[in-house]
């Protein structure tokens, strides 16, 4: 394979956008739809869990989850996700993208259903089994990150590759939106069927026995979209880049791509000779070529997820603090679920979803680097603008302004680093290490999410919302600085970005 690369890889780089590209976006994207639904819907039901299982008789306020239990319920899926990203990222490079892809999806389906069953009636039994199955749900979700990103990057042409990968990730926005919508529908249905007074009127009657089904239905619904796409994932061929560059079978790669893409591919030799581009992840050569890049992708994703996930997970508390959601004791248990879901759905609809699709529209025009710098910059600005005059925003007449500013931080997270940190690691590393390096980058992101999920459960109680927001502003500023370690990948072939083309050219010259 010379500087001109294999014919099949050239054909993929210059292929016109066609129907199968959009099919692949939907197949891969439905995994992310499920990922986002499952990871974020838990924040909609934690207050309900507190009322059902931790209510104290005669207390002035409704029951709530103890801090350690709340942190575990909110964060345990992230622990599983981190593990899954590392394991399935490595496995995707060893066994191939296709073979691992269906496996990941079935783990997600089984554990989504199981997390809503949560055996036993005692609080300890319910919470323990919920955490157990949400860990393994996260494990499956973790595998979807490196595999979906790698598959989409290896199918796409170089002109619109960024938009295709970003479109897969943008399905997260619809997953968050769906989580809120399902919670609204389920809670509204139970409210209508089982009317209940507020807690301050009648504590016992404010939570009826059937309310236990509400959170279970919301969690289990996440299995449906994943199950719907299993058949189509099983039918996807292995990516040509894996088959040609890792499995070293160019003839099979050409045959696979001819089945699904309308590209003219000349007959290739069946096997490719092993070149010199075979350094490992822990080699000096990898460190020389890609060490700074890996530091850039891991650090920016880590810092971004501290801010992004902590915002998502404690936004219900922010809404309560500024009075957007009434005090808990003035609502019944299911009414509280309805109000929290409605507030979070509004944020998703007005800022989260549009932000993702702005990235899709502009990523191949202005580039990954510019979008990431811009996103971190505006997240920093808006976070400080919320934090410094925080008392001003808590006044009743300023609450709408607070929500607008808060929404803008989400908009620029998604039209910014939340999308680009997912896209870039799928483009800049060699094919045989691409899934592994994306998994490592994503795992550092989930480590940041765990800091957000666990750390800010305590920070908010200990230092208050205002100081928590100031810390998040500093984190965003650091993310902006570390972005300078990440190369621009717009309009370049994957082989040029990873150095595989250069290496193979040198091999041919010898």
PDB file of N, CA and C in Angstrom, residues 75-155:
ATOM      1  N   UNK A  75     -24.211   7.783  40.421  1.00  0.00           N
ATOM      2  CA  UNK A  75     -22.883   7.618  39.841  1.00  0.00           C
ATOM      3  C   UNK A  75     -22.444   6.223  39.496  1.00  0.00           C
ATOM      4  N   UNK A  76     -23.164   5.192  39.966  1.00  0.00           N
ATOM      5  CA  UNK A  76     -22.662   3.828  39.765  1.00  0.00           C
ATOM      6  C   UNK A  76     -22.638   3.441  38.293  1.00  0.00           C
ATOM      7  N   UNK A  77     -23.592   3.950  37.501  1.00  0.00           N
ATOM      8  CA  UNK A  77     -23.588   3.642  36.064  1.00  0.00           C
ATOM      9  C   UNK A  77     -22.344   4.204  35.393  1.00  0.00           C
ATOM     10  N   UNK A  78     -21.838   5.340  35.905  1.00  0.00           N
ATOM     11  CA  UNK A  78     -20.622   5.916  35.332  1.00  0.00           C
ATOM     12  C   UNK A  78     -19.417   5.020  35.604  1.00  0.00           C
ATOM     13  N   UNK A  79     -19.397   4.372  36.772  1.00  0.00           N
ATOM     14  CA  UNK A  79     -18.311   3.425  37.076  1.00  0.00           C
ATOM     15  C   UNK A  79     -18.322   2.278  36.064  1.00  0.00           C
ATOM     16  N   UNK A  80     -19.521   1.758  35.790  1.00  0.00           N
ATOM     17  CA  UNK A  80     -19.656   0.698  34.791  1.00  0.00           C
ATOM     18  C   UNK A  80     -19.282   1.179  33.406  1.00  0.00           C
ATOM     19  N   UNK A  81     -19.692   2.410  33.075  1.00  0.00           N
ATOM     20  CA  UNK A  81     -19.392   2.962  31.752  1.00  0.00           C
ATOM     21  C   UNK A  81     -17.893   3.093  31.544  1.00  0.00           C
ATOM     22  N   UNK A  82     -17.193   3.592  32.546  1.00  0.00           N
ATOM     23  CA  UNK A  82     -15.739   3.731  32.457  1.00  0.00           C
ATOM     24  C   UNK A  82     -15.090   2.372  32.191  1.00  0.00           C
ATOM     25  N   UNK A  83     -15.504   1.363  32.938  1.00  0.00           N
ATOM     26  CA  UNK A  83     -14.951   0.014  32.760  1.00  0.00           C
ATOM     27  C   UNK A  83     -15.261  -0.520  31.369  1.00  0.00           C
ATOM     28  N   UNK A  84     -16.512  -0.331  30.928  1.00  0.00           N
ATOM     29  CA  UNK A  84     -16.924  -0.815  29.613  1.00  0.00           C
ATOM     30  C   UNK A  84     -16.185  -0.125  28.481  1.00  0.00           C
ATOM     31  N   UNK A  85     -15.914   1.167  28.627  1.00  0.00           N
ATOM     32  CA  UNK A  85     -15.191   1.892  27.583  1.00  0.00           C
ATOM     33  C   UNK A  85     -13.783   1.327  27.393  1.00  0.00           C
ATOM     34  N   UNK A  86     -13.113   1.044  28.490  1.00  0.00           N
ATOM     35  CA  UNK A  86     -11.765   0.478  28.400  1.00  0.00           C
ATOM     36  C   UNK A  86     -11.797  -0.939  27.846  1.00  0.00           C
ATOM     37  N   UNK A  87     -12.705  -1.772  28.368  1.00  0.00           N
ATOM     38  CA  UNK A  87     -12.735  -3.176  27.969  1.00  0.00           C
ATOM     39  C   UNK A  87     -13.193  -3.352  26.522  1.00  0.00           C
ATOM     40  N   UNK A  88     -14.343  -2.773  26.171  1.00  0.00           N
ATOM     41  CA  UNK A  88     -14.870  -2.967  24.825  1.00  0.00           C
ATOM     42  C   UNK A  88     -14.076  -2.174  23.791  1.00  0.00           C
ATOM     43  N   UNK A  89     -13.456  -1.061  24.205  1.00  0.00           N
ATOM     44  CA  UNK A  89     -12.567  -0.352  23.293  1.00  0.00           C
ATOM     45  C   UNK A  89     -11.405  -1.234  22.878  1.00  0.00           C
ATOM     46  N   UNK A  90     -10.793  -1.893  23.849  1.00  0.00           N
ATOM     47  CA  UNK A  90      -9.694  -2.832  23.573  1.00  0.00           C
ATOM     48  C   UNK A  90     -10.199  -4.013  22.753  1.00  0.00           C
ATOM     49  N   UNK A  91     -11.373  -4.551  23.121  1.00  0.00           N
ATOM     50  CA  UNK A  91     -11.903  -5.734  22.435  1.00  0.00           C
ATOM     51  C   UNK A  91     -12.271  -5.409  20.985  1.00  0.00           C
ATOM     52  N   UNK A  92     -12.745  -4.177  20.741  1.00  0.00           N
ATOM     53  CA  UNK A  92     -13.097  -3.778  19.380  1.00  0.00           C
ATOM     54  C   UNK A  92     -11.906  -3.778  18.447  1.00  0.00           C
ATOM     55  N   UNK A  93     -10.708  -3.507  18.974  1.00  0.00           N
ATOM     56  CA  UNK A  93      -9.499  -3.568  18.158  1.00  0.00           C
ATOM     57  C   UNK A  93      -8.980  -4.994  18.011  1.00  0.00           C
ATOM     58  N   UNK A  94      -9.270  -5.844  18.984  1.00  0.00           N
ATOM     59  CA  UNK A  94      -8.771  -7.221  18.935  1.00  0.00           C
ATOM     60  C   UNK A  94      -9.671  -8.126  18.090  1.00  0.00           C
ATOM     61  N   UNK A  95     -10.989  -8.033  18.276  1.00  0.00           N
ATOM     62  CA  UNK A  95     -11.913  -8.948  17.606  1.00  0.00           C
ATOM     63  C   UNK A  95     -12.606  -8.328  16.401  1.00  0.00           C
ATOM     64  N   UNK A  96     -12.558  -7.025  16.287  1.00  0.00           N
ATOM     65  CA  UNK A  96     -13.270  -6.346  15.215  1.00  0.00           C
ATOM     66  C   UNK A  96     -14.478  -5.608  15.753  1.00  0.00           C
ATOM     67  N   UNK A  97     -14.852  -4.521  15.054  1.00  0.00           N
ATOM     68  CA  UNK A  97     -15.959  -3.684  15.533  1.00  0.00           C
ATOM     69  C   UNK A  97     -17.281  -4.442  15.520  1.00  0.00           C
ATOM     70  N   UNK A  98     -17.545  -5.138  14.430  1.00  0.00           N
ATOM     71  CA  UNK A  98     -18.848  -5.794  14.240  1.00  0.00           C
ATOM     72  C   UNK A  98     -19.115  -6.869  15.294  1.00  0.00           C
ATOM     73  N   UNK A  99     -18.129  -7.691  15.592  1.00  0.00           N
ATOM     74  CA  UNK A  99     -18.341  -8.824  16.502  1.00  0.00           C
ATOM     75  C   UNK A  99     -18.699  -8.363  17.915  1.00  0.00           C
ATOM     76  N   UNK A 100     -18.192  -7.211  18.309  1.00  0.00           N
ATOM     77  CA  UNK A 100     -18.419  -6.729  19.670  1.00  0.00           C
ATOM     78  C   UNK A 100     -19.691  -5.875  19.764  1.00  0.00           C
ATOM     79  N   UNK A 101     -20.112  -5.326  18.620  1.00  0.00           N
ATOM     80  CA  UNK A 101     -21.191  -4.334  18.602  1.00  0.00           C
ATOM     81  C   UNK A 101     -22.527  -4.893  19.109  1.00  0.00           C
ATOM     82  N   UNK A 102     -22.896  -6.062  18.626  1.00  0.00           N
ATOM     83  CA  UNK A 102     -24.154  -6.677  19.058  1.00  0.00           C
ATOM     84  C   UNK A 102     -24.111  -7.105  20.516  1.00  0.00           C
ATOM     85  N   UNK A 103     -22.938  -7.559  20.955  1.00  0.00           N
ATOM     86  CA  UNK A 103     -22.748  -7.981  22.340  1.00  0.00           C
ATOM     87  C   UNK A 103     -23.048  -6.834  23.307  1.00  0.00           C
ATOM     88  N   UNK A 104     -22.534  -5.655  22.966  1.00  0.00           N
ATOM     89  CA  UNK A 104     -22.730  -4.462  23.788  1.00  0.00           C
ATOM     90  C   UNK A 104     -24.214  -4.128  23.916  1.00  0.00           C
ATOM     91  N   UNK A 105     -24.926  -4.218  22.790  1.00  0.00           N
ATOM     92  CA  UNK A 105     -26.335  -3.844  22.775  1.00  0.00           C
ATOM     93  C   UNK A 105     -27.173  -4.766  23.659  1.00  0.00           C
ATOM     94  N   UNK A 106     -26.883  -6.062  23.625  1.00  0.00           N
ATOM     95  CA  UNK A 106     -27.671  -7.006  24.432  1.00  0.00           C
ATOM     96  C   UNK A 106     -27.439  -6.799  25.930  1.00  0.00           C
ATOM     97  N   UNK A 107     -26.220  -6.434  26.302  1.00  0.00           N
ATOM     98  CA  UNK A 107     -25.949  -6.105  27.708  1.00  0.00           C
ATOM     99  C   UNK A 107     -26.824  -4.933  28.137  1.00  0.00           C
ATOM    100  N   UNK A 108     -26.932  -3.920  27.269  1.00  0.00           N
ATOM    101  CA  UNK A 108     -27.744  -2.743  27.576  1.00  0.00           C
ATOM    102  C   UNK A 108     -29.224  -3.106  27.728  1.00  0.00           C
ATOM    103  N   UNK A 109     -29.731  -3.931  26.821  1.00  0.00           N
ATOM    104  CA  UNK A 109     -31.151  -4.312  26.854  1.00  0.00           C
ATOM    105  C   UNK A 109     -31.478  -5.072  28.138  1.00  0.00           C
ATOM    106  N   UNK A 110     -30.681  -6.091  28.438  1.00  0.00           N
ATOM    107  CA  UNK A 110     -30.946  -6.952  29.603  1.00  0.00           C
ATOM    108  C   UNK A 110     -30.877  -6.139  30.899  1.00  0.00           C
ATOM    109  N   UNK A 111     -29.866  -5.277  31.006  1.00  0.00           N
ATOM    110  CA  UNK A 111     -29.682  -4.537  32.255  1.00  0.00           C
ATOM    111  C   UNK A 111     -30.663  -3.376  32.397  1.00  0.00           C
ATOM    112  N   UNK A 112     -31.146  -2.825  31.280  1.00  0.00           N
ATOM    113  CA  UNK A 112     -32.197  -1.801  31.367  1.00  0.00           C
ATOM    114  C   UNK A 112     -33.449  -2.393  31.999  1.00  0.00           C
ATOM    115  N   UNK A 113     -33.820  -3.574  31.544  1.00  0.00           N
ATOM    116  CA  UNK A 113     -34.999  -4.241  32.098  1.00  0.00           C
ATOM    117  C   UNK A 113     -34.759  -4.613  33.559  1.00  0.00           C
ATOM    118  N   UNK A 114     -33.589  -5.206  33.829  1.00  0.00           N
ATOM    119  CA  UNK A 114     -33.293  -5.676  35.184  1.00  0.00           C
ATOM    120  C   UNK A 114     -33.211  -4.535  36.199  1.00  0.00           C
ATOM    121  N   UNK A 115     -32.762  -3.349  35.756  1.00  0.00           N
ATOM    122  CA  UNK A 115     -32.640  -2.233  36.701  1.00  0.00           C
ATOM    123  C   UNK A 115     -34.007  -1.753  37.185  1.00  0.00           C
ATOM    124  N   UNK A 116     -35.050  -2.014  36.412  1.00  0.00           N
ATOM    125  CA  UNK A 116     -36.396  -1.660  36.844  1.00  0.00           C
ATOM    126  C   UNK A 116     -37.054  -2.726  37.701  1.00  0.00           C
ATOM    127  N   UNK A 117     -36.450  -3.908  37.764  1.00  0.00           N
ATOM    128  CA  UNK A 117     -37.035  -4.991  38.582  1.00  0.00           C
ATOM    129  C   UNK A 117     -36.594  -4.854  40.039  1.00  0.00           C
ATOM    130  N   UNK A 118     -35.318  -4.644  40.252  1.00  0.00           N
ATOM    131  CA  UNK A 118     -34.767  -4.394  41.597  1.00  0.00           C
ATOM    132  C   UNK A 118     -35.447  -5.211  42.688  1.00  0.00           C
ATOM    133  N   UNK A 119     -34.979  -6.432  42.846  1.00  0.00           N
ATOM    134  CA  UNK A 119     -35.620  -7.404  43.725  1.00  0.00           C
ATOM    135  C   UNK A 119     -35.675  -6.950  45.184  1.00  0.00           C
ATOM    136  N   UNK A 120     -36.724  -7.360  45.864  1.00  0.00           N
ATOM    137  CA  UNK A 120     -36.891  -7.067  47.281  1.00  0.00           C
ATOM    138  C   UNK A 120     -37.761  -5.855  47.524  1.00  0.00           C
ATOM    139  N   UNK A 121     -38.152  -5.686  48.795  1.00  0.00           N
ATOM    140  CA  UNK A 121     -38.995  -4.548  49.177  1.00  0.00           C
ATOM    141  C   UNK A 121     -38.309  -3.613  50.160  1.00  0.00           C
ATOM    142  N   UNK A 122     -37.319  -4.125  50.859  1.00  0.00           N
ATOM    143  CA  UNK A 122     -36.592  -3.291  51.814  1.00  0.00           C
ATOM    144  C   UNK A 122     -35.692  -2.307  51.061  1.00  0.00           C
ATOM    145  N   UNK A 123     -35.525  -1.093  51.605  1.00  0.00           N
ATOM    146  CA  UNK A 123     -34.693  -0.096  50.924  1.00  0.00           C
ATOM    147  C   UNK A 123     -33.309  -0.605  50.525  1.00  0.00           C
ATOM    148  N   UNK A 124     -32.660  -1.314  51.448  1.00  0.00           N
ATOM    149  CA  UNK A 124     -31.302  -1.784  51.157  1.00  0.00           C
ATOM    150  C   UNK A 124     -31.285  -2.744  49.985  1.00  0.00           C
ATOM    151  N   UNK A 125     -32.276  -3.652  49.929  1.00  0.00           N
ATOM    152  CA  UNK A 125     -32.341  -4.636  48.847  1.00  0.00           C
ATOM    153  C   UNK A 125     -32.627  -3.963  47.505  1.00  0.00           C
ATOM    154  N   UNK A 126     -33.586  -3.030  47.509  1.00  0.00           N
ATOM    155  CA  UNK A 126     -33.962  -2.345  46.263  1.00  0.00           C
ATOM    156  C   UNK A 126     -32.794  -1.525  45.726  1.00  0.00           C
ATOM    157  N   UNK A 127     -32.181  -0.713  46.582  1.00  0.00           N
ATOM    158  CA  UNK A 127     -31.094   0.168  46.144  1.00  0.00           C
ATOM    159  C   UNK A 127     -29.869  -0.654  45.736  1.00  0.00           C
ATOM    160  N   UNK A 128     -29.582  -1.726  46.461  1.00  0.00           N
ATOM    161  CA  UNK A 128     -28.418  -2.568  46.132  1.00  0.00           C
ATOM    162  C   UNK A 128     -28.568  -3.203  44.759  1.00  0.00           C
ATOM    163  N   UNK A 129     -29.741  -3.789  44.490  1.00  0.00           N
ATOM    164  CA  UNK A 129     -29.930  -4.432  43.194  1.00  0.00           C
ATOM    165  C   UNK A 129     -30.032  -3.399  42.071  1.00  0.00           C
ATOM    166  N   UNK A 130     -30.618  -2.243  42.364  1.00  0.00           N
ATOM    167  CA  UNK A 130     -30.665  -1.166  41.377  1.00  0.00           C
ATOM    168  C   UNK A 130     -29.245  -0.756  40.993  1.00  0.00           C
ATOM    169  N   UNK A 131     -28.384  -0.548  41.987  1.00  0.00           N
ATOM    170  CA  UNK A 131     -27.002  -0.157  41.719  1.00  0.00           C
ATOM    171  C   UNK A 131     -26.239  -1.257  40.974  1.00  0.00           C
ATOM    172  N   UNK A 132     -26.493  -2.513  41.343  1.00  0.00           N
ATOM    173  CA  UNK A 132     -25.814  -3.636  40.682  1.00  0.00           C
ATOM    174  C   UNK A 132     -26.123  -3.650  39.189  1.00  0.00           C
ATOM    175  N   UNK A 133     -27.401  -3.583  38.847  1.00  0.00           N
ATOM    176  CA  UNK A 133     -27.773  -3.670  37.433  1.00  0.00           C
ATOM    177  C   UNK A 133     -27.425  -2.383  36.679  1.00  0.00           C
ATOM    178  N   UNK A 134     -27.432  -1.249  37.355  1.00  0.00           N
ATOM    179  CA  UNK A 134     -27.031  -0.015  36.672  1.00  0.00           C
ATOM    180  C   UNK A 134     -25.522   0.022  36.428  1.00  0.00           C
ATOM    181  N   UNK A 135     -24.746  -0.665  37.255  1.00  0.00           N
ATOM    182  CA  UNK A 135     -23.321  -0.795  36.953  1.00  0.00           C
ATOM    183  C   UNK A 135     -23.124  -1.549  35.640  1.00  0.00           C
ATOM    184  N   UNK A 136     -23.806  -2.680  35.499  1.00  0.00           N
ATOM    185  CA  UNK A 136     -23.647  -3.482  34.282  1.00  0.00           C
ATOM    186  C   UNK A 136     -24.320  -2.833  33.080  1.00  0.00           C
ATOM    187  N   UNK A 137     -25.373  -2.067  33.311  1.00  0.00           N
ATOM    188  CA  UNK A 137     -25.951  -1.257  32.240  1.00  0.00           C
ATOM    189  C   UNK A 137     -24.903  -0.256  31.747  1.00  0.00           C
ATOM    190  N   UNK A 138     -24.245   0.401  32.679  1.00  0.00           N
ATOM    191  CA  UNK A 138     -23.169   1.322  32.315  1.00  0.00           C
ATOM    192  C   UNK A 138     -22.039   0.622  31.575  1.00  0.00           C
ATOM    193  N   UNK A 139     -21.734  -0.618  31.960  1.00  0.00           N
ATOM    194  CA  UNK A 139     -20.691  -1.412  31.296  1.00  0.00           C
ATOM    195  C   UNK A 139     -21.009  -1.576  29.809  1.00  0.00           C
ATOM    196  N   UNK A 140     -22.280  -1.893  29.509  1.00  0.00           N
ATOM    197  CA  UNK A 140     -22.699  -2.014  28.113  1.00  0.00           C
ATOM    198  C   UNK A 140     -22.680  -0.679  27.397  1.00  0.00           C
ATOM    199  N   UNK A 141     -23.176   0.360  28.073  1.00  0.00           N
ATOM    200  CA  UNK A 141     -23.183   1.706  27.491  1.00  0.00           C
ATOM    201  C   UNK A 141     -21.749   2.144  27.166  1.00  0.00           C
ATOM    202  N   UNK A 142     -20.818   1.807  28.057  1.00  0.00           N
ATOM    203  CA  UNK A 142     -19.418   2.181  27.831  1.00  0.00           C
ATOM    204  C   UNK A 142     -18.876   1.633  26.527  1.00  0.00           C
ATOM    205  N   UNK A 143     -19.257   0.406  26.189  1.00  0.00           N
ATOM    206  CA  UNK A 143     -18.788  -0.189  24.938  1.00  0.00           C
ATOM    207  C   UNK A 143     -19.309   0.530  23.709  1.00  0.00           C
ATOM    208  N   UNK A 144     -20.466   1.155  23.839  1.00  0.00           N
ATOM    209  CA  UNK A 144     -21.072   1.821  22.687  1.00  0.00           C
ATOM    210  C   UNK A 144     -20.286   3.059  22.265  1.00  0.00           C
ATOM    211  N   UNK A 145     -19.600   3.696  23.197  1.00  0.00           N
ATOM    212  CA  UNK A 145     -18.854   4.919  22.878  1.00  0.00           C
ATOM    213  C   UNK A 145     -17.755   4.665  21.843  1.00  0.00           C
ATOM    214  N   UNK A 146     -16.747   3.845  22.155  1.00  0.00           N
ATOM    215  CA  UNK A 146     -15.667   3.676  21.171  1.00  0.00           C
ATOM    216  C   UNK A 146     -16.124   2.969  19.900  1.00  0.00           C
ATOM    217  N   UNK A 147     -17.053   2.015  20.028  1.00  0.00           N
ATOM    218  CA  UNK A 147     -17.449   1.241  18.848  1.00  0.00           C
ATOM    219  C   UNK A 147     -18.273   2.073  17.874  1.00  0.00           C
ATOM    220  N   UNK A 148     -19.267   2.812  18.374  1.00  0.00           N
ATOM    221  CA  UNK A 148     -20.095   3.629  17.487  1.00  0.00           C
ATOM    222  C   UNK A 148     -19.265   4.720  16.808  1.00  0.00           C
ATOM    223  N   UNK A 149     -18.405   5.373  17.573  1.00  0.00           N
ATOM    224  CA  UNK A 149     -17.578   6.436  17.001  1.00  0.00           C
ATOM    225  C   UNK A 149     -16.624   5.887  15.954  1.00  0.00           C
ATOM    226  N   UNK A 150     -15.987   4.755  16.258  1.00  0.00           N
ATOM    227  CA  UNK A 150     -15.007   4.168  15.342  1.00  0.00           C
ATOM    228  C   UNK A 150     -15.683   3.660  14.072  1.00  0.00           C
ATOM    229  N   UNK A 151     -16.797   2.973  14.225  1.00  0.00           N
ATOM    230  CA  UNK A 151     -17.520   2.457  13.057  1.00  0.00           C
ATOM    231  C   UNK A 151     -17.947   3.595  12.141  1.00  0.00           C
ATOM    232  N   UNK A 152     -18.496   4.665  12.715  1.00  0.00           N
ATOM    233  CA  UNK A 152     -18.971   5.768  11.878  1.00  0.00           C
ATOM    234  C   UNK A 152     -17.815   6.476  11.198  1.00  0.00           C
ATOM    235  N   UNK A 153     -16.705   6.649  11.912  1.00  0.00           N
ATOM    236  CA  UNK A 153     -15.558   7.334  11.301  1.00  0.00           C
ATOM    237  C   UNK A 153     -14.977   6.499  10.167  1.00  0.00           C
ATOM    238  N   UNK A 154     -15.002   5.171  10.309  1.00  0.00           N
ATOM    239  CA  UNK A 154     -14.401   4.310   9.294  1.00  0.00           C
ATOM    240  C   UNK A 154     -15.319   4.066   8.100  1.00  0.00           C
ATOM    241  N   UNK A 155     -16.602   4.312   8.244  1.00  0.00           N
ATOM    242  CA  UNK A 155     -17.532   4.246   7.112  1.00  0.00           C
ATOM    243  C   UNK A 155     -17.568   5.548   6.320  1.00  0.00           C
TER     244      UNK A 155
END
